[in-house]
Amino acid sequence: MAQLYSSVKPTPMLKDELDIVIPTIRNLDFLEMWRPFFEQYHLIIVQDGDPSRTINIPKGFDYELYNRNDINRILGPKASCISFKDSACRCFGYMVSKKKYIYTIDDDCFVAKDPSGKEINALEQHIKNLLTPSTPHFFNTLYDPYGDGADFVRGYPFSMREGAITAVSHGLWLNIPDYDAPTQLVKPLERNSRKYVDAVMTIPKGTLFPMCGMNLAFDRELIGPAMYFGLMGDGQPIGRYDDMWAGWCVKVICDHMGWGVKTGLPYIWHSKASNPFVNLRKEYNGIFWQEEAIPFFQSLALPKECTSVQQCYMEMAKLVKEKLGKVDPYFNKLADGMVTWIEAWEELNSPDGAEAKAPKGKDE
């Protein structure tokens, strides 16, 4: 008797509740390597740079593609809050998504392998991170107590073992490290080929971290309005601080709201080292300004009256203008961008908000 095999692929986790957001200026051939993991999900592709350029996308993916003309058409004057010629434009994808969760990845990131040689399903690990609680209020020395083969260690308070809702899952990278330009110049050949740490941990409450946007997942319904990647790139005096800025804002708001941020697994393979001299020009002001910005965020206390992410973010924008505007006029412009971002978010995401229209479909 002939054995029958089903050609139906198993439904991946959160298939209808998660969008994958990809910023790009080039053809998305890298998706072929991710096909086994991404093909059944919906993609939102934000094309940066020249909107007349055609981006080739491998067949078989379900996607929406937005370029600068689409952003201007959908947001009108509020499009000024979306960066141009910078990967910070990805946050437009967060705004137009209608899903509960977002995973964002850069187009020079490929599937990594664990020490046994098995390909890592980064998206699946991110989902597991988001669907299990965090421990921001008391550190568990065995890392994530909700992971396989782990638990709470002796001395961990039983009253705190339910944990907190997880808002963000921050993944890491093998091969090319996410270094700033000065470190790149000092260590041009350094690669992370063996520092694979099989761990996920919650970043403690009150502790900031350098968030990298190239392998990142988050609960959009929970923290999405705070995931603004700022004003970077064309016409701005700073670049490569888009994800850092978002990370500082998000962490302060998560701490205020009692939510958790995880970092660690999953790893991706970061394939391309960017030019350190170009990076230095982009980062130059940020290297100085972060020495003022980080203490600002470390000391920032949001009032109890702020009970929603939008309220927190608007209060934060006011304080950015008040405190960091003294450092450089750029921060006044950034604070205005933060306000415009929230206004645009609420317009697009209100029950009667504008519906974003972009070319979409599944290539056969």
CSV table of C-alpha atoms in Angstrom, one decimal:
chain,number,residue,atom,x,y,z
A,1,MET,CA,0.0,0.0,0.0
A,2,ALA,CA,1.4,3.3,-1.0
A,3,GLN,CA,2.2,5.7,1.8
A,4,LEU,CA,0.5,9.1,1.5
A,5,TYR,CA,2.4,12.3,2.3
A,6,SER,CA,0.8,15.6,3.0
A,7,SER,CA,2.1,18.6,1.0
A,8,VAL,CA,0.5,21.0,3.4
A,9,LYS,CA,3.1,22.9,5.5
A,10,PRO,CA,2.5,23.1,9.2
A,11,THR,CA,1.1,26.4,10.3
A,12,PRO,CA,3.9,28.4,12.0
A,13,MET,CA,3.4,30.2,15.3
A,14,LEU,CA,1.4,33.4,15.2
A,15,LYS,CA,1.1,33.2,11.4
A,16,ASP,CA,-1.9,35.6,11.3
A,17,GLU,CA,-0.7,37.8,14.2
A,18,LEU,CA,2.7,38.9,13.1
A,19,ASP,CA,4.2,41.0,10.3
A,20,ILE,CA,7.9,40.9,9.3
A,21,VAL,CA,9.2,44.4,8.5
A,22,ILE,CA,12.2,44.9,6.3
A,23,PRO,CA,13.8,48.2,5.3
A,24,THR,CA,15.8,48.0,2.1
A,25,ILE,CA,17.4,49.8,-0.9
A,26,ARG,CA,18.2,46.6,-2.8
A,27,ASN,CA,16.8,43.4,-4.2
A,28,LEU,CA,15.7,41.0,-1.5
A,29,ASP,CA,17.5,37.9,-2.6
A,30,PHE,CA,18.4,37.2,1.0
A,31,LEU,CA,14.8,36.1,1.5
A,32,GLU,CA,15.6,32.8,-0.3
A,33,MET,CA,17.6,31.7,2.7
A,34,TRP,CA,14.8,32.6,5.0
A,35,ARG,CA,12.1,31.0,2.9
A,36,PRO,CA,11.5,28.0,5.2
A,37,PHE,CA,10.9,30.3,8.1
A,38,PHE,CA,9.3,33.4,6.5
A,39,GLU,CA,7.2,32.2,3.6
A,40,GLN,CA,4.0,31.8,5.4
A,41,TYR,CA,4.1,35.2,7.1
A,42,HIS,CA,3.1,38.6,5.8
A,43,LEU,CA,6.0,41.0,4.9
A,44,ILE,CA,6.0,44.7,5.0
A,45,ILE,CA,8.9,46.1,2.9
A,46,VAL,CA,9.9,49.7,3.3
A,47,GLN,CA,11.9,50.8,0.3
A,48,ASP,CA,14.3,53.6,1.1
A,49,GLY,CA,16.0,55.9,-1.3
A,50,ASP,CA,14.9,56.4,-4.9
A,51,PRO,CA,11.2,55.4,-5.2
A,52,SER,CA,11.5,55.0,-8.9
A,53,ARG,CA,13.9,52.0,-8.5
A,54,THR,CA,12.3,48.6,-8.8
A,55,ILE,CA,13.0,46.2,-5.9
A,56,ASN,CA,13.0,42.6,-6.9
A,57,ILE,CA,11.3,40.2,-4.4
A,58,PRO,CA,11.5,36.5,-4.7
A,59,LYS,CA,8.3,34.7,-5.8
A,60,GLY,CA,6.1,33.1,-3.3
A,61,PHE,CA,6.1,35.7,-0.5
A,62,ASP,CA,3.1,37.6,0.6
A,63,TYR,CA,4.0,41.2,1.0
A,64,GLU,CA,3.2,44.9,0.9
A,65,LEU,CA,5.9,47.3,-0.6
A,66,TYR,CA,6.0,51.0,0.4
A,67,ASN,CA,8.3,53.6,-1.0
A,68,ARG,CA,8.8,57.2,-0.2
A,69,ASN,CA,6.0,58.3,-2.5
A,70,ASP,CA,3.6,55.9,-0.6
A,71,ILE,CA,4.8,57.3,2.7
A,72,ASN,CA,4.1,60.9,1.6
A,73,ARG,CA,0.7,59.9,0.1
A,74,ILE,CA,-0.4,58.1,3.3
A,75,LEU,CA,0.9,60.5,5.9
A,76,GLY,CA,0.8,63.8,4.0
A,77,PRO,CA,2.6,66.6,6.0
A,78,LYS,CA,3.2,64.1,8.9
A,79,ALA,CA,5.6,62.1,6.6
A,80,SER,CA,8.2,64.5,7.9
A,81,CYS,CA,8.6,62.3,10.9
A,82,ILE,CA,9.8,59.3,8.8
A,83,SER,CA,13.5,59.3,8.1
A,84,PHE,CA,14.8,59.2,4.5
A,85,LYS,CA,18.0,57.5,3.3
A,86,ASP,CA,18.3,55.7,6.6
A,87,SER,CA,17.1,52.3,7.9
A,88,ALA,CA,15.1,54.3,10.5
A,89,CYS,CA,12.4,54.3,7.8
A,90,ARG,CA,11.5,50.8,8.9
A,91,CYS,CA,9.3,52.3,11.7
A,92,PHE,CA,6.8,53.3,9.0
A,93,GLY,CA,6.1,49.6,8.6
A,94,TYR,CA,5.3,49.3,12.3
A,95,MET,CA,2.8,52.1,11.9
A,96,VAL,CA,0.9,50.6,9.0
A,97,SER,CA,0.9,47.1,10.3
A,98,LYS,CA,-2.4,45.8,11.7
A,99,LYS,CA,-0.9,42.8,13.5
A,100,LYS,CA,-0.2,42.3,17.2
A,101,TYR,CA,3.5,41.5,16.8
A,102,ILE,CA,6.4,42.7,14.6
A,103,TYR,CA,9.6,41.1,13.7
A,104,THR,CA,12.1,43.3,11.9
A,105,ILE,CA,15.3,42.2,10.2
A,106,ASP,CA,18.0,43.8,8.0
A,107,ASP,CA,18.6,42.6,4.4
A,108,ASP,CA,22.2,41.7,5.1
A,109,CYS,CA,21.2,39.2,7.9
A,110,PHE,CA,21.1,35.5,7.1
A,111,VAL,CA,20.1,32.3,8.9
A,112,ALA,CA,22.7,31.4,11.5
A,113,LYS,CA,23.6,27.9,12.8
A,114,ASP,CA,23.9,26.8,16.4
A,115,PRO,CA,27.0,25.0,17.7
A,116,SER,CA,25.6,21.7,16.6
A,117,GLY,CA,25.2,22.9,13.0
A,118,LYS,CA,21.4,23.2,13.1
A,119,GLU,CA,19.9,26.2,11.4
A,120,ILE,CA,18.3,28.6,13.8
A,121,ASN,CA,14.7,29.6,13.4
A,122,ALA,CA,15.2,33.1,14.7
A,123,LEU,CA,11.5,34.1,14.3
A,124,GLU,CA,10.3,31.1,16.3
A,125,GLN,CA,12.7,31.9,19.2
A,126,HIS,CA,11.6,35.5,19.2
A,127,ILE,CA,7.9,34.4,19.5
A,128,LYS,CA,8.8,32.1,22.4
A,129,ASN,CA,10.5,35.0,24.1
A,130,LEU,CA,7.5,37.3,23.6
A,131,LEU,CA,4.9,34.7,24.7
A,132,THR,CA,6.6,33.9,28.0
A,133,PRO,CA,7.0,36.3,30.9
A,134,SER,CA,10.0,38.4,31.8
A,135,THR,CA,11.6,39.0,35.2
A,136,PRO,CA,12.6,42.7,35.2
A,137,HIS,CA,12.1,43.2,39.0
A,138,PHE,CA,14.3,40.4,40.3
A,139,PHE,CA,17.2,38.8,38.4
A,140,ASN,CA,17.2,35.1,37.9
A,141,THR,CA,20.8,33.8,37.8
A,142,LEU,CA,19.8,30.8,35.6
A,143,TYR,CA,18.7,33.4,33.0
A,144,ASP,CA,15.2,32.9,31.6
A,145,PRO,CA,13.3,30.7,34.1
A,146,TYR,CA,10.6,30.1,31.5
A,147,GLY,CA,12.9,28.5,28.9
A,148,ASP,CA,13.4,24.8,28.4
A,149,GLY,CA,15.5,23.1,31.0
A,150,ALA,CA,15.5,26.1,33.3
A,151,ASP,CA,13.6,27.3,36.4
A,152,PHE,CA,13.7,29.8,39.2
A,153,VAL,CA,16.8,29.4,41.4
A,154,ARG,CA,16.7,29.0,45.2
A,155,GLY,CA,16.0,32.3,46.8
A,156,TYR,CA,13.8,33.7,44.0
A,157,PRO,CA,10.7,35.2,45.6
A,158,PHE,CA,7.6,33.0,45.0
A,159,SER,CA,5.5,36.1,44.9
A,160,MET,CA,7.3,37.3,41.8
A,161,ARG,CA,7.4,34.1,39.8
A,162,GLU,CA,4.5,35.0,37.6
A,163,GLY,CA,6.8,37.5,36.0
A,164,ALA,CA,5.8,40.5,33.8
A,165,ILE,CA,4.5,40.8,30.3
A,166,THR,CA,7.3,40.7,27.7
A,167,ALA,CA,7.2,43.7,25.3
A,168,VAL,CA,10.5,43.3,23.5
A,169,SER,CA,12.7,40.4,22.3
A,170,HIS,CA,16.2,41.7,21.3
A,171,GLY,CA,18.2,39.1,19.3
A,172,LEU,CA,22.0,39.0,18.7
A,173,TRP,CA,24.3,38.3,15.8
A,174,LEU,CA,27.1,36.0,14.7
A,175,ASN,CA,30.0,37.0,12.3
A,176,ILE,CA,29.9,40.8,12.0
A,177,PRO,CA,29.4,42.4,15.4
A,178,ASP,CA,27.2,45.5,15.8
A,179,TYR,CA,30.1,47.9,16.6
A,180,ASP,CA,30.3,51.6,16.5
A,181,ALA,CA,32.7,53.2,14.0
A,182,PRO,CA,35.7,53.8,16.4
A,183,THR,CA,35.6,50.1,17.5
A,184,GLN,CA,35.3,49.1,13.9
A,185,LEU,CA,38.4,51.0,13.1
A,186,VAL,CA,40.4,49.5,16.0
A,187,LYS,CA,39.1,46.0,15.3
A,188,PRO,CA,38.5,45.8,11.5
A,189,LEU,CA,38.9,42.0,11.2
A,190,GLU,CA,37.1,41.0,14.4
A,191,ARG,CA,34.3,38.4,13.9
A,192,ASN,CA,32.0,36.7,16.3
A,193,SER,CA,32.3,33.1,15.1
A,194,ARG,CA,32.4,31.3,18.4
A,195,LYS,CA,30.7,33.5,21.1
A,196,TYR,CA,27.4,31.7,20.9
A,197,VAL,CA,25.7,32.0,24.3
A,198,ASP,CA,22.7,29.7,24.7
A,199,ALA,CA,20.7,32.1,27.0
A,200,VAL,CA,17.9,34.6,27.1
A,201,MET,CA,17.8,37.1,30.0
A,202,THR,CA,15.6,40.0,31.1
A,203,ILE,CA,17.2,43.4,31.2
A,204,PRO,CA,16.6,44.6,34.8
A,205,LYS,CA,14.3,47.5,35.6
A,206,GLY,CA,16.2,50.7,35.7
A,207,THR,CA,18.9,49.5,33.3
A,208,LEU,CA,19.3,50.9,29.8
A,209,PHE,CA,20.7,48.9,26.9
A,210,PRO,CA,21.9,49.5,23.3
A,211,MET,CA,19.1,48.2,21.2
A,212,CYS,CA,20.0,46.9,17.7
A,213,GLY,CA,17.1,47.0,15.1
A,214,MET,CA,18.5,44.3,12.8
A,215,ASN,CA,17.1,41.3,14.7
A,216,LEU,CA,14.3,42.6,16.9
A,217,ALA,CA,10.7,41.5,17.8
A,218,PHE,CA,8.1,43.3,19.9
A,219,ASP,CA,4.5,43.4,20.9
A,220,ARG,CA,3.2,46.1,18.6
A,221,GLU,CA,-0.2,46.4,20.4
A,222,LEU,CA,1.7,46.9,23.7
A,223,ILE,CA,4.7,49.1,22.9
A,224,GLY,CA,4.4,49.9,19.2
A,225,PRO,CA,3.7,53.7,19.7
A,226,ALA,CA,7.1,54.0,21.4
A,227,MET,CA,9.0,52.2,18.6
A,228,TYR,CA,9.9,55.4,16.8
A,229,PHE,CA,13.3,55.3,15.2
A,230,GLY,CA,13.7,59.1,15.3
A,231,LEU,CA,15.0,61.5,12.7
A,232,MET,CA,18.1,60.2,11.0
A,233,GLY,CA,19.8,60.1,7.7
A,234,ASP,CA,19.2,62.6,4.9
A,235,GLY,CA,19.0,66.2,6.2
A,236,GLN,CA,19.8,65.3,9.8
A,237,PRO,CA,23.1,65.8,11.7
A,238,ILE,CA,23.2,62.2,12.9
A,239,GLY,CA,22.7,58.6,11.8
A,240,ARG,CA,23.1,55.0,13.2
A,241,TYR,CA,21.4,56.0,16.4
A,242,ASP,CA,17.8,55.3,15.3
A,243,ASP,CA,17.5,52.0,17.1
A,244,MET,CA,19.5,53.3,20.1
A,245,TRP,CA,17.1,56.2,20.5
A,246,ALA,CA,14.0,53.9,20.2
A,247,GLY,CA,15.6,51.5,22.7
A,248,TRP,CA,16.2,54.1,25.3
A,249,CYS,CA,12.6,55.4,25.0
A,250,VAL,CA,11.1,52.0,25.0
A,251,LYS,CA,13.0,50.8,28.0
A,252,VAL,CA,12.1,53.7,30.2
A,253,ILE,CA,8.4,53.3,29.2
A,254,CYS,CA,8.5,49.5,29.8
A,255,ASP,CA,10.0,50.1,33.2
A,256,HIS,CA,7.2,52.6,33.9
A,257,MET,CA,4.5,50.3,32.7
A,258,GLY,CA,5.9,47.2,34.5
A,259,TRP,CA,6.8,45.3,31.3
A,260,GLY,CA,9.9,43.3,30.4
A,261,VAL,CA,12.6,43.4,27.7
A,262,LYS,CA,14.5,40.3,26.9
A,263,THR,CA,17.9,40.0,25.1
A,264,GLY,CA,20.0,37.0,24.0
A,265,LEU,CA,18.7,34.2,21.7
A,266,PRO,CA,18.1,34.1,18.8
A,267,TYR,CA,21.2,34.7,16.7
A,268,ILE,CA,21.3,35.7,13.1
A,269,TRP,CA,24.3,35.7,10.7
A,270,HIS,CA,25.2,39.4,10.0
A,271,SER,CA,27.0,39.1,6.7
A,272,LYS,CA,28.2,42.6,5.7
A,273,ALA,CA,30.5,45.0,7.6
A,274,SER,CA,29.6,48.6,6.8
A,275,ASN,CA,32.2,51.2,6.0
A,276,PRO,CA,33.7,52.5,9.3
A,277,PHE,CA,34.6,55.9,7.8
A,278,VAL,CA,31.1,56.5,6.5
A,279,ASN,CA,29.8,55.3,9.9
A,280,LEU,CA,32.0,57.7,11.7
A,281,ARG,CA,30.6,60.6,9.8
A,282,LYS,CA,27.1,59.5,10.7
A,283,GLU,CA,27.9,58.7,14.3
A,284,TYR,CA,30.2,61.7,15.1
A,285,ASN,CA,27.6,63.9,16.8
A,286,GLY,CA,25.9,60.9,18.4
A,287,ILE,CA,29.1,59.8,20.1
A,288,PHE,CA,29.2,63.1,22.0
A,289,TRP,CA,25.4,63.6,22.4
A,290,GLN,CA,24.9,60.1,23.9
A,291,GLU,CA,26.9,61.2,26.9
A,292,GLU,CA,24.2,63.7,27.6
A,293,ALA,CA,21.2,61.6,26.4
A,294,ILE,CA,21.9,58.5,28.4
A,295,PRO,CA,22.0,60.3,31.8
A,296,PHE,CA,18.8,62.1,30.7
A,297,PHE,CA,17.0,58.8,30.2
A,298,GLN,CA,18.6,57.2,33.3
A,299,SER,CA,17.1,60.0,35.5
A,300,LEU,CA,13.8,60.3,33.6
A,301,ALA,CA,10.8,59.6,35.8
A,302,LEU,CA,7.4,59.5,34.1
A,303,PRO,CA,4.5,60.8,36.2
A,304,LYS,CA,1.9,58.3,37.5
A,305,GLU,CA,-0.7,60.1,35.4
A,306,CYS,CA,0.9,58.6,32.3
A,307,THR,CA,-1.1,55.3,32.0
A,308,SER,CA,-0.7,54.6,28.3
A,309,VAL,CA,2.3,54.4,26.0
A,310,GLN,CA,1.1,57.4,24.0
A,311,GLN,CA,0.8,59.5,27.1
A,312,CYS,CA,4.3,58.4,28.2
A,313,TYR,CA,5.8,59.2,24.8
A,314,MET,CA,4.2,62.6,24.6
A,315,GLU,CA,5.5,63.4,28.1
A,316,MET,CA,8.9,62.2,27.0
A,317,ALA,CA,8.9,64.4,23.9
A,318,LYS,CA,8.2,67.4,26.1
A,319,LEU,CA,11.1,66.5,28.4
A,320,VAL,CA,13.5,65.9,25.4
A,321,LYS,CA,12.8,69.4,24.2
A,322,GLU,CA,13.1,70.9,27.6
A,323,LYS,CA,16.3,69.1,28.7
A,324,LEU,CA,18.1,67.9,25.6
A,325,GLY,CA,17.2,70.9,23.5
A,326,LYS,CA,19.9,72.7,25.4
A,327,VAL,CA,22.5,70.2,24.1
A,328,ASP,CA,21.7,70.9,20.4
A,329,PRO,CA,18.8,72.3,18.5
A,330,TYR,CA,18.5,69.0,16.7
A,331,PHE,CA,16.7,67.6,19.8
A,332,ASN,CA,14.0,70.2,19.5
A,333,LYS,CA,13.4,69.0,16.0
A,334,LEU,CA,13.5,65.4,17.2
A,335,ALA,CA,11.0,66.1,19.9
A,336,ASP,CA,8.6,67.6,17.4
A,337,GLY,CA,9.1,64.5,15.3
A,338,MET,CA,8.1,62.3,18.3
A,339,VAL,CA,4.9,64.3,18.6
A,340,THR,CA,4.1,64.0,14.9
A,341,TRP,CA,4.8,60.3,15.1
A,342,ILE,CA,2.2,59.8,17.8
A,343,GLU,CA,-0.3,61.9,15.9
A,344,ALA,CA,0.3,59.9,12.7
A,345,TRP,CA,0.1,56.6,14.7
A,346,GLU,CA,-3.2,57.5,16.2
A,347,GLU,CA,-4.6,58.6,12.9
A,348,LEU,CA,-3.7,55.3,11.1
A,349,ASN,CA,-4.6,53.1,14.1
A,350,SER,CA,-7.8,54.6,15.3
A,351,PRO,CA,-11.0,52.5,14.5
A,352,ASP,CA,-11.9,55.0,11.8
A,353,GLY,CA,-8.3,55.8,10.8
A,354,ALA,CA,-7.0,56.0,7.3
A,355,GLU,CA,-6.3,52.7,5.6
A,356,ALA,CA,-2.8,52.5,4.2
A,357,LYS,CA,-2.9,51.3,0.6
A,358,ALA,CA,0.2,49.9,-1.1
A,359,PRO,CA,1.0,47.4,-3.8
A,360,LYS,CA,0.5,44.0,-2.3
A,361,GLY,CA,0.0,40.4,-3.2
A,362,LYS,CA,1.6,37.0,-3.3
A,363,ASP,CA,4.0,36.4,-6.2
A,364,GLU,CA,3.4,33.0,-7.7
